[in-house]
XYZ file of C-alpha atoms in Angstrom:
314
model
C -12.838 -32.875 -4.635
C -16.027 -31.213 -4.984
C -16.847 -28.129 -2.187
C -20.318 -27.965 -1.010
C -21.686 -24.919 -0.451
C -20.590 -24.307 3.052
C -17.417 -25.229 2.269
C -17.567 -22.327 -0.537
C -19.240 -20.316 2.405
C -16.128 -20.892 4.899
C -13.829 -19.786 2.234
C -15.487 -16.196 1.092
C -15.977 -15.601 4.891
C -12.573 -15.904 5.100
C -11.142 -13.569 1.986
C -11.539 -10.018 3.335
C -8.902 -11.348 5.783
C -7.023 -13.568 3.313
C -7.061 -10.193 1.008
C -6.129 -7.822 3.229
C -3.219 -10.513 4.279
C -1.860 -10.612 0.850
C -2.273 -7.151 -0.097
C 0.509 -6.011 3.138
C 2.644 -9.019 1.757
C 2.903 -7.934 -2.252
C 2.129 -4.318 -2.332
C -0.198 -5.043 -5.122
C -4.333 -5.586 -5.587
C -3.984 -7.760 -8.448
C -1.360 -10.120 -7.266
C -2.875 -10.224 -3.785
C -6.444 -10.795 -5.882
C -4.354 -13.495 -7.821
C -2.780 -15.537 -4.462
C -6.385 -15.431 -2.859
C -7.895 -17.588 -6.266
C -4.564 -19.279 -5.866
C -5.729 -20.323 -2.245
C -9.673 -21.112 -3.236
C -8.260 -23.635 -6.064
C -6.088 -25.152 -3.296
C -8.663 -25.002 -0.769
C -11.016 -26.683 -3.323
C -8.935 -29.575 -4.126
C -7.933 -30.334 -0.877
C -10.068 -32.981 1.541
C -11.284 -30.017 3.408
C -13.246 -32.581 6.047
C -9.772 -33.492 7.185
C -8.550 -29.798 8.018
C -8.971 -29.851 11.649
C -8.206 -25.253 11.230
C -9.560 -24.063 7.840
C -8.536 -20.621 8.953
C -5.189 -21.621 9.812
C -4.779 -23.708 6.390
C -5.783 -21.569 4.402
C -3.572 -18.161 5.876
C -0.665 -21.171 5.601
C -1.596 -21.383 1.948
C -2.076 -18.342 0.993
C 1.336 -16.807 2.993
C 3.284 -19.352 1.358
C 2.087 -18.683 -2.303
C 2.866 -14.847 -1.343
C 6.449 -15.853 -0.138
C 7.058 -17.399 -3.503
C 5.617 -14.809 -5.154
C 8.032 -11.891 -3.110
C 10.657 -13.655 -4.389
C 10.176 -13.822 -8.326
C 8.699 -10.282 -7.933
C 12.224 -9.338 -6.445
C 13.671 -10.707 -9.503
C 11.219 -9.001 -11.805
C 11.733 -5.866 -10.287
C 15.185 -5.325 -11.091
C 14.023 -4.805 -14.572
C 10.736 -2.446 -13.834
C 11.364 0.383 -15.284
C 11.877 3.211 -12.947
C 11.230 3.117 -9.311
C 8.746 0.775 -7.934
C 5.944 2.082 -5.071
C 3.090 0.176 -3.753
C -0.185 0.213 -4.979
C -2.135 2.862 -3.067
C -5.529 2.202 -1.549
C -8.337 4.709 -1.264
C -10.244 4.963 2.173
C -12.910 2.299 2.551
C -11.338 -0.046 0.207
C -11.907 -3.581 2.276
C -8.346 -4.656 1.043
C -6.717 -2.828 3.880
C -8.172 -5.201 6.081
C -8.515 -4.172 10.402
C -7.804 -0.920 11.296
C -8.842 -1.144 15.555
C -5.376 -0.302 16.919
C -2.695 1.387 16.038
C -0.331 -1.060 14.956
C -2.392 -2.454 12.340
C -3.124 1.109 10.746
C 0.158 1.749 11.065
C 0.894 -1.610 8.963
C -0.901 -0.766 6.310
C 0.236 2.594 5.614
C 1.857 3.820 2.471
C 5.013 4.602 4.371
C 5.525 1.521 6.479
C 4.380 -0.994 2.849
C 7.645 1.096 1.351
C 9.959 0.430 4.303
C 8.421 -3.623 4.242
C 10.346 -3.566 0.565
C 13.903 -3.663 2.494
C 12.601 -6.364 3.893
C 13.585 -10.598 3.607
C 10.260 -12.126 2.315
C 10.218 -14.214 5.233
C 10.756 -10.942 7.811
C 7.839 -9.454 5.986
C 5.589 -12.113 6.213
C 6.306 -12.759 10.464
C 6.142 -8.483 10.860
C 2.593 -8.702 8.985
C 1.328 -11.769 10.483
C 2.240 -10.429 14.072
C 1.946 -6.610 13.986
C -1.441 -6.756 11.619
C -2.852 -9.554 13.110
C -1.449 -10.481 15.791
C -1.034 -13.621 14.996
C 1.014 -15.791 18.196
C 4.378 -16.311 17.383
C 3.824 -20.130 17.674
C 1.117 -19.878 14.797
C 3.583 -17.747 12.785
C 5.958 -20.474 13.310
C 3.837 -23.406 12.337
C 2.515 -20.972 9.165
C 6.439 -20.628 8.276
C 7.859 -23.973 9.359
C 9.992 -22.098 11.085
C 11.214 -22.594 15.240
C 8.960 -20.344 17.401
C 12.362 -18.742 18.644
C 13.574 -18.402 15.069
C 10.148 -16.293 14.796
C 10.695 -14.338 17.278
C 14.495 -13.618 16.253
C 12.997 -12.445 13.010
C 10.453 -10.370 13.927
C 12.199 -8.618 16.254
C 14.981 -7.722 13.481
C 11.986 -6.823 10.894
C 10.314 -4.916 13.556
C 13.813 -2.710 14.007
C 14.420 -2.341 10.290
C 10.677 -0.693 10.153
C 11.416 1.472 13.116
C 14.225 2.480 11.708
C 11.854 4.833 9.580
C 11.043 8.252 10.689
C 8.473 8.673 13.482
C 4.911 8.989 11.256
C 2.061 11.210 12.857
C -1.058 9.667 12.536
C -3.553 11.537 11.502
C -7.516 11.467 11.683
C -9.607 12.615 8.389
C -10.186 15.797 9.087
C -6.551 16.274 9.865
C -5.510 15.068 6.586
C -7.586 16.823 4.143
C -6.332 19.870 6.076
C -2.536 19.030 5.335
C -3.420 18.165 1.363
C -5.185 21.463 1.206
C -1.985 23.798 2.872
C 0.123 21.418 0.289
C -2.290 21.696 -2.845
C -2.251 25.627 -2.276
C 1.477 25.619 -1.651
C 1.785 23.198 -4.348
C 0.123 25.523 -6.832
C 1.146 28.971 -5.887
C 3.805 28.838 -8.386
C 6.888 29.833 -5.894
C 8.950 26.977 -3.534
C 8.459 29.137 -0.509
C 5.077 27.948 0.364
C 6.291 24.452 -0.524
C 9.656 24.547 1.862
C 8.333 25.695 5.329
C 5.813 22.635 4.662
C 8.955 20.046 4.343
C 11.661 18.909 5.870
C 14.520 19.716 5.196
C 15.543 15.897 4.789
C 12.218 15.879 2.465
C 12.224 13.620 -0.491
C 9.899 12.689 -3.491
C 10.028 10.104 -5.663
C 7.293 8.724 -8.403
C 6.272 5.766 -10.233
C 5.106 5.265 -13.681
C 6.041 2.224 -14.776
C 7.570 3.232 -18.090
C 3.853 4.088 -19.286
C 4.221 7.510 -17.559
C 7.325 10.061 -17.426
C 8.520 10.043 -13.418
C 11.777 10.590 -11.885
C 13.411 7.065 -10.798
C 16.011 8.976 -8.900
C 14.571 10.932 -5.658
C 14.929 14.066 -5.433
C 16.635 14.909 -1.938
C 16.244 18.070 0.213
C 12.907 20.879 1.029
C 14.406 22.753 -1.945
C 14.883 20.467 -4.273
C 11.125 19.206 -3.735
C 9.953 21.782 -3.707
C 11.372 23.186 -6.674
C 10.600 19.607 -8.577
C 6.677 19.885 -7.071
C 5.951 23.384 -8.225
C 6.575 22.333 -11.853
C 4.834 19.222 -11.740
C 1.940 21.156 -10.424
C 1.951 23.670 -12.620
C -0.620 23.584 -15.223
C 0.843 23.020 -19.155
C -1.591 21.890 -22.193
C 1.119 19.305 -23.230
C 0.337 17.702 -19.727
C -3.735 17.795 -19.921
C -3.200 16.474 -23.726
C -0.913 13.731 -22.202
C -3.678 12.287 -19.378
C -6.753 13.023 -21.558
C -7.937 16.408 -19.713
C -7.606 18.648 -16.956
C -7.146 16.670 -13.754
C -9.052 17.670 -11.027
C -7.351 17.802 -7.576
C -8.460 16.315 -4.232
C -8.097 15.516 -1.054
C -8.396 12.388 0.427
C -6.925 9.695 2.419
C -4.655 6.617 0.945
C -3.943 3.837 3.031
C -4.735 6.022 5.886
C -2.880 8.746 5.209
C -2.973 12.227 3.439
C -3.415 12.296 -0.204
C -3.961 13.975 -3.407
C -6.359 12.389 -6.099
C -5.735 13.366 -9.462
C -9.233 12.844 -11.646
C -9.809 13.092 -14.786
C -13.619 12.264 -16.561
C -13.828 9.805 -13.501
C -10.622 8.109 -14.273
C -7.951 8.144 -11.813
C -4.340 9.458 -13.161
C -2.754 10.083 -9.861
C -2.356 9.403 -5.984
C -0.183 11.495 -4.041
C 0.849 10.313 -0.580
C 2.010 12.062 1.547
C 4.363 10.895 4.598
C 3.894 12.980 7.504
C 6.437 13.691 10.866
C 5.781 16.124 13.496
C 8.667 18.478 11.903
C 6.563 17.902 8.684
C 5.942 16.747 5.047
C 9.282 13.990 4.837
C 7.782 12.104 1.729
C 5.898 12.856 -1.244
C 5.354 10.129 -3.117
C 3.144 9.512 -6.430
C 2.193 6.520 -7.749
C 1.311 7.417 -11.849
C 1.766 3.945 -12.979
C -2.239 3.122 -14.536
C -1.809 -0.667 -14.185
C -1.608 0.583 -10.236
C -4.641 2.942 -10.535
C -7.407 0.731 -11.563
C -8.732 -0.863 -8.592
C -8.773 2.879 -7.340
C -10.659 4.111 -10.010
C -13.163 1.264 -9.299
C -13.269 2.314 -5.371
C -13.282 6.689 -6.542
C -16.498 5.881 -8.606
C -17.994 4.599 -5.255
C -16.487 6.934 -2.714
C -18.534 10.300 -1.969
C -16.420 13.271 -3.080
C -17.334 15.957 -0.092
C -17.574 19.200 -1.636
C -15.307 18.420 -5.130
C -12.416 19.216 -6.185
C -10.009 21.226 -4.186
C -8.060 22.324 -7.678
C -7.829 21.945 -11.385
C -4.676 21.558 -13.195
């Protein structure tokens, strides 16, 4: 059937939400981008006069689409080459969706999207719904067509598996650019020392390329063996500036709501560091290198305002 305008209306007054749904569900822009034009085509050829909820419909839609697509991804992911990381998101992007308490910054951050990767599709999609927006567990059932106790039982377990992470410190803005610029000036004063009373001892670091750009699959494990791995990969080398297309300039920012380091070069963005951070310290560097994951953040850098530039050039 044919939408009229306010049906078209409805629907774009509901994607911010619908995008920032998907986005926690698949890790991804472009997939979440994808099951949102899934939803509209659905949402189009449906008799929308005879949806009593749109908004309910449509997140029913849309979560189911993302459950099928968890799945396949699972199965295409055992064949990505290296490790996998979610897509980072710069500050402001409207994909990350509310941000009013601290649960749903919390959901949303780069830490807790890697920990929602251990996760059942279906255990991710109740933890999201609920802890992000706080959906009622009988909603989340009827979304699922699941029991309302069967909810419950499942976020419960999801909710443990998440806490089962180490306890993040959450951070305001000014708080994180000072943290990237201690690490950036560890980072680059060519010894570990600077770098280990920064980490944890438990400290790990791990990047993704996607087979398009060299990054360790395997973590490296342990302050000094970060530390040792992050002062060459921040050490400056023509064979690395002829490899991006320049000299990257370094700075700080926020991803997802935490600390990070942006790696620019002409405008382009090569790099995003995130950084996981506990009250003992730095317990997770991780870089996501992997250009099919850095476009929409390009897009979002050549909006942002860069404060006052660069913090470092490589």
């Amino acid at each position: 059937m044919a939408l009229i305008m306010s049906d078209v209306d409805r629907f774009e007054a509901a994607r911010p939400r619908l995008e920032a749904i998907a986005y926690r569900l698949l890790g991804s822009s472009g997939e979440a981008e994808d099951a949102v034009q899934e939803t509209f085509l659905r949402w189009q050829a449906a008799d929308v006069d005879r949806i009593e909820v749109p908004e309910a419909w449509l997140t029913k839609v849309l979560t189911n689409l993302c459950l099928n697509q968890l799945t396949s991804a699972r199965a295409r992911r055992e064949t990505y080459v290296g490790r996998w990381l979610p897509e980072p998101l710069l500050a402001g992007d409207t994909m990350l969706g509310p941000a009013d308490t601290a649960e749903q910054r919390e959901s949303v951050s780069y830490a807790v999207l890697v920990l929602l990767e251990r996760l059942s599709p279906k255990e991710r999609a109740v933890y999201v719904l609920r802890e992000a927006f706080d959906y009622p567990h009988r909603e989340i059932a009827e979304i699922l067509d699941i029991t309302e106790a069967a909810g419950q039982q499942i976020y419960h377990r999801a909710k443990k598996h998440v806490a089962g992470g180490k306890a993040r410190t959450e951070v305001d803005e000014a708080a994180a650019r000072r943290i990237v610029e201690e690490f950036l000036a560890a980072a680059t004063s060519g010894r570990t020392e600077p770098l280990v009373r920064l980490l944890t001892q438990d400290a790990v670091s791990v990047g993704d390329g996607g087979g398009k750009i060299p990054a360790r699959a395997k973590a490296f494990e342990g302050a000094k063996a970060v530390a040792t791995f992050l002062r060459g990969l921040f050490k400056p080398s023509d064979a690395k500036r002829k490899y991006i297309g320049g000299a990257p300039d370094m700075y700080a920012t926020t991803a997802n709501g935490g600390p990070a380091v942006v790696a620019v070069v002409d405008g382009r963005v090569v790099g995003i560091t995130c950084l996981e951070v506990t009250a003992e310290g730095i317990v997770a560097v991780r870089s996501q290198v992997n250009p099919d994951k850095l476009v929409r953040a390009t897009r979002q850098w050549a909006a942002m305002d860069h404060g006052e530039g660069p913090l470092h050039t490589l």
